[in-house]
């Protein structure tokens, strides 16, 4: 899969709120996630966290998307009850799997 296809598949699984084990086929073992509230250094730790506290009522609408041979960037409007804010995720890809995700958004919206 191309980087943008991987990123969109990742988003579909995340926002479904279930079957997070499907992410195993998309993520490298040493997957790295870095966001304002959470950081993870392995696919296992990331997936375990999602299973323990699944996203509920989360939705997104893509504003723009970009890709090159080794990365994809999604700019989207995130919504959940009481919150609506733009977010950006940069996905880095190695050997046809997502190796890193950088999530950027204004945390004040969640206060």
Coordinates of N, CA and C in Angstrom, one line a residue:
X1 N 0.8 -1.2 0.0 CA 0.0 0.0 0.0 C 0.9 1.2 0.0
X2 N 0.4 2.3 -0.6 CA 1.1 3.6 -0.6 C 0.8 4.2 0.8
X3 N 1.7 5.2 1.1 CA 1.6 5.9 2.4 C 0.2 6.4 2.7
X4 N -0.5 7.1 1.7 CA -1.8 7.6 2.0 C -2.8 6.5 2.2
X5 N -2.7 5.5 1.5 CA -3.7 4.3 1.7 C -3.5 3.8 3.1
X6 N -2.2 3.6 3.6 CA -1.9 3.1 4.9 C -2.5 4.1 6.0
X7 N -2.3 5.4 5.8 CA -2.8 6.4 6.7 C -4.3 6.3 6.8
X8 N -5.0 6.2 5.7 CA -6.5 6.2 5.7 C -7.0 4.9 6.3
X9 N -6.3 3.8 6.1 CA -6.7 2.5 6.7 C -6.5 2.6 8.3
X10 N -5.4 3.2 8.7 CA -5.2 3.5 10.1 C -6.3 4.3 10.7
X11 N -6.7 5.4 10.0 CA -7.8 6.2 10.5 C -9.1 5.5 10.6
X12 N -9.4 4.7 9.6 CA -10.6 3.9 9.7 C -10.7 3.0 10.9
X13 N -9.6 2.3 11.1 CA -9.5 1.4 12.3 C -9.6 2.2 13.6
X14 N -8.8 3.2 13.7 CA -8.8 4.0 15.0 C -10.3 4.6 15.2
X15 N -10.9 5.2 14.2 CA -12.1 5.8 14.5 C -13.3 4.9 14.5
X16 N -13.1 3.6 14.2 CA -14.1 2.6 14.3 C -14.4 2.3 15.8
X17 N -13.3 2.5 16.6 CA -13.4 2.2 18.0 C -13.4 0.7 18.4
X18 N -13.0 -0.1 17.4 CA -13.0 -1.6 17.7 C -12.0 -2.3 16.8
X19 N -11.7 -3.5 17.1 CA -10.8 -4.4 16.3 C -9.4 -3.7 16.0
X20 N -8.9 -3.2 17.1 CA -7.6 -2.5 17.0 C -6.4 -3.4 16.6
X21 N -6.6 -4.8 16.8 CA -5.6 -5.7 16.5 C -5.3 -5.7 15.0
X22 N -6.3 -5.1 14.2 CA -6.1 -5.0 12.7 C -4.9 -4.0 12.4
X23 N -4.6 -3.2 13.4 CA -3.4 -2.3 13.2 C -2.1 -3.0 13.1
X24 N -2.0 -4.2 13.7 CA -0.8 -5.0 13.6 C -0.3 -5.1 12.2
X25 N -1.2 -5.3 11.2 CA -0.7 -5.5 9.8 C -0.3 -4.2 9.2
X26 N -0.6 -3.0 9.8 CA -0.2 -1.7 9.3 C 1.0 -1.1 9.9
X27 N 1.4 -1.5 11.2 CA 2.4 -0.9 12.0 C 3.7 -1.7 12.1
X28 N 4.8 -1.1 12.1 CA 6.1 -1.8 12.3 C 6.1 -2.1 13.8
X29 N 6.9 -3.1 14.2 CA 7.0 -3.5 15.6 C 7.5 -2.4 16.5
X30 N 8.4 -1.6 15.9 CA 9.0 -0.5 16.7 C 8.3 0.8 16.4
X31 N 7.0 0.7 16.0 CA 6.2 1.9 15.7 C 6.3 2.9 16.8
X32 N 6.4 4.2 16.4 CA 6.5 5.3 17.4 C 5.4 6.3 17.2
X33 N 4.6 6.6 18.3 CA 3.5 7.5 18.2 C 3.9 8.7 19.1
X34 N 3.8 9.9 18.6 CA 4.0 11.1 19.4 C 2.9 12.1 19.2
X35 N 2.2 12.4 20.3 CA 1.1 13.3 20.3 C 1.2 14.2 21.6
X36 N 0.3 15.2 21.6 CA 0.3 16.1 22.8 C 0.0 15.4 24.1
X37 N -0.8 14.4 24.1 CA -1.2 13.7 25.4 C -0.6 12.3 25.6
X38 N -0.2 11.7 24.5 CA 0.3 10.3 24.6 C 1.5 10.1 23.7
X39 N 2.4 9.2 24.2 CA 3.6 8.8 23.4 C 3.7 7.3 23.6
X40 N 4.1 6.6 22.5 CA 4.3 5.1 22.5 C 5.5 4.8 21.7
X41 N 6.2 3.7 22.1 CA 7.4 3.3 21.4 C 7.3 1.9 20.8
X42 N 6.1 1.4 20.7 CA 5.9 0.1 20.1 C 4.4 0.0 19.6
X43 N 4.2 -0.8 18.6 CA 2.9 -1.1 18.1 C 2.0 -1.8 19.2
X44 N 2.7 -2.7 20.0 CA 2.0 -3.4 21.0 C 1.5 -2.4 22.1
X45 N 2.3 -1.5 22.5 CA 1.9 -0.5 23.6 C 0.7 0.4 23.1
X46 N 0.8 0.8 21.8 CA -0.2 1.6 21.2 C -1.5 0.9 21.2
X47 N -1.5 -0.3 20.6 CA -2.7 -1.1 20.5 C -3.3 -1.4 21.8
X48 N -2.5 -1.8 22.8 CA -3.0 -2.1 24.1 C -3.7 -0.9 24.8
X49 N -3.1 0.3 24.6 CA -3.8 1.5 25.1 C -5.1 1.7 24.5
X50 N -5.2 1.5 23.2 CA -6.5 1.7 22.5 C -7.6 0.7 23.0
X51 N -7.1 -0.5 23.2 CA -8.0 -1.6 23.7 C -8.5 -1.3 25.1
X52 N -7.6 -0.7 25.9 CA -8.0 -0.4 27.3 C -8.9 0.8 27.4
X53 N -8.8 1.8 26.5 CA -9.6 3.0 26.5 C -9.9 3.4 25.1
X54 N -10.9 2.6 24.5 CA -11.2 2.9 23.1 C -11.8 4.2 22.8
X55 N -11.5 4.9 21.7 CA -12.2 6.1 21.4 C -13.7 5.9 21.1
X56 N -14.5 6.7 21.8 CA -15.9 6.6 21.6 C -16.5 7.9 21.1
X57 N -17.3 7.8 20.1 CA -18.0 9.0 19.6 C -17.0 10.0 18.8
X58 N -15.9 9.5 18.5 CA -14.9 10.2 17.7 C -15.2 10.2 16.2
X59 N -15.1 11.3 15.5 CA -15.3 11.4 14.1 C -14.3 12.3 13.5
X60 N -14.1 12.1 12.2 CA -13.2 13.0 11.5 C -13.7 13.3 10.1
X61 N -13.3 14.4 9.5 CA -13.5 14.8 8.1 C -12.3 15.3 7.5
X62 N -11.8 14.7 6.5 CA -10.5 15.1 5.9 C -10.7 16.5 5.2
X63 N -9.7 17.4 5.5 CA -9.7 18.7 4.9 C -8.7 18.6 3.7
X64 N -7.5 18.1 4.0 CA -6.5 17.9 2.9 C -5.7 16.7 3.2
X65 N -5.1 16.1 2.2 CA -4.2 15.0 2.4 C -3.1 15.1 1.4
X66 N -1.9 14.7 1.8 CA -0.7 14.7 0.9 C 0.1 13.5 1.1
X67 N 0.9 13.1 0.1 CA 1.8 12.0 0.3 C 3.0 12.2 -0.6
X68 N 4.1 11.5 -0.2 CA 5.2 11.3 -1.1 C 5.6 9.8 -0.9
X69 N 6.8 9.4 -1.4 CA 7.1 8.0 -1.4 C 7.3 7.4 0.0
X70 N 7.5 8.2 1.0 CA 7.8 7.6 2.4 C 6.9 8.2 3.5
X71 N 5.9 9.1 3.1 CA 5.1 9.6 4.2 C 3.7 10.1 3.6
X72 N 2.8 10.3 4.5 CA 1.5 10.9 4.2 C 1.1 11.9 5.3
X73 N 0.4 12.9 5.0 CA 0.0 13.9 5.9 C -1.5 14.1 5.8
X74 N -2.2 14.0 6.9 CA -3.7 14.2 6.9 C -4.0 15.4 7.7
X75 N -4.8 16.3 7.2 CA -5.3 17.5 7.9 C -6.8 17.2 8.0
X76 N -7.3 17.2 9.2 CA -8.8 16.9 9.3 C -9.4 17.6 10.4
X77 N -10.7 17.7 10.4 CA -11.5 18.2 11.4 C -11.9 17.1 12.4
X78 N -11.5 17.1 13.6 CA -11.8 16.1 14.6 C -13.0 16.6 15.4
X79 N -13.9 15.6 15.7 CA -15.1 16.0 16.6 C -15.3 14.8 17.5
X80 N -15.7 15.1 18.7 CA -16.2 14.2 19.7 C -17.2 15.1 20.5
X81 N -18.0 14.5 21.3 CA -18.9 15.3 22.1 C -18.2 16.4 22.9
X82 N -18.6 17.6 22.6 CA -18.0 18.8 23.3 C -16.8 19.3 22.7
X83 N -16.2 18.7 21.6 CA -14.9 19.1 21.1 C -15.0 19.1 19.5
X84 N -14.5 20.2 18.9 CA -14.4 20.2 17.5 C -13.1 21.0 17.2
X85 N -12.1 20.4 16.6 CA -10.8 21.1 16.4 C -10.1 20.5 15.2
X86 N -9.3 21.3 14.4 CA -8.5 20.7 13.4 C -7.3 20.0 14.0
X87 N -6.9 18.9 13.3 CA -5.8 18.1 13.7 C -5.0 17.8 12.5
X88 N -3.7 17.5 12.7 CA -2.8 17.1 11.6 C -2.0 15.8 12.1
X89 N -1.9 14.8 11.2 CA -1.1 13.7 11.5 C -0.2 13.4 10.4
X90 N 1.1 13.2 10.7 CA 2.1 12.9 9.7 C 2.5 11.5 10.0
X91 N 2.4 10.7 8.9 CA 2.6 9.2 9.0 C 3.9 9.0 8.2
X92 N 4.9 8.4 8.8 CA 6.1 8.0 8.1 C 6.1 6.5 7.9
X93 N 6.5 6.1 6.7 CA 6.3 4.7 6.3 C 7.7 4.1 5.9
X94 N 7.9 2.9 6.4 CA 9.1 2.1 6.1 C 8.7 0.7 5.8
X95 N 9.2 0.1 4.7 CA 8.9 -1.2 4.3 C 7.4 -1.5 4.2
X96 N 6.7 -0.6 3.7 CA 5.2 -0.7 3.5 C 4.4 -0.8 4.8
X97 N 5.0 -0.3 5.9 CA 4.2 -0.2 7.1 C 4.4 1.2 7.7
X98 N 3.5 1.6 8.6 CA 3.7 2.9 9.3 C 4.7 2.7 10.4
X99 N 5.7 3.5 10.4 CA 6.8 3.4 11.4 C 6.6 4.5 12.5
X100 N 6.1 5.7 12.1 CA 5.9 6.8 13.0 C 4.7 7.6 12.7
X101 N 4.1 8.1 13.8 CA 2.9 9.0 13.6 C 3.2 10.2 14.5
X102 N 3.1 11.4 14.0 CA 3.2 12.6 14.7 C 1.8 13.3 14.7
X103 N 1.2 13.5 15.8 CA -0.2 14.1 15.9 C 0.0 15.5 16.5
X104 N -0.6 16.4 15.8 CA -0.5 17.8 16.2 C -1.9 18.4 16.3
X105 N -2.2 19.1 17.5 CA -3.5 19.8 17.6 C -3.4 20.7 18.8
X106 N -4.3 21.7 18.9 CA -4.3 22.6 20.1 C -5.0 21.9 21.2
X107 N -4.3 21.7 22.3 CA -4.8 21.0 23.5 C -5.8 21.8 24.3
X108 N -5.8 23.1 24.1 CA -6.8 23.9 24.9 C -8.2 23.6 24.6
X109 N -8.5 23.1 23.4 CA -9.8 22.7 23.0 C -10.4 21.6 23.9
X110 N -9.5 20.8 24.5 CA -9.9 19.7 25.4 C -10.0 20.1 26.9
X111 N -9.8 21.4 27.2 CA -9.8 21.8 28.6 C -11.2 22.0 29.1

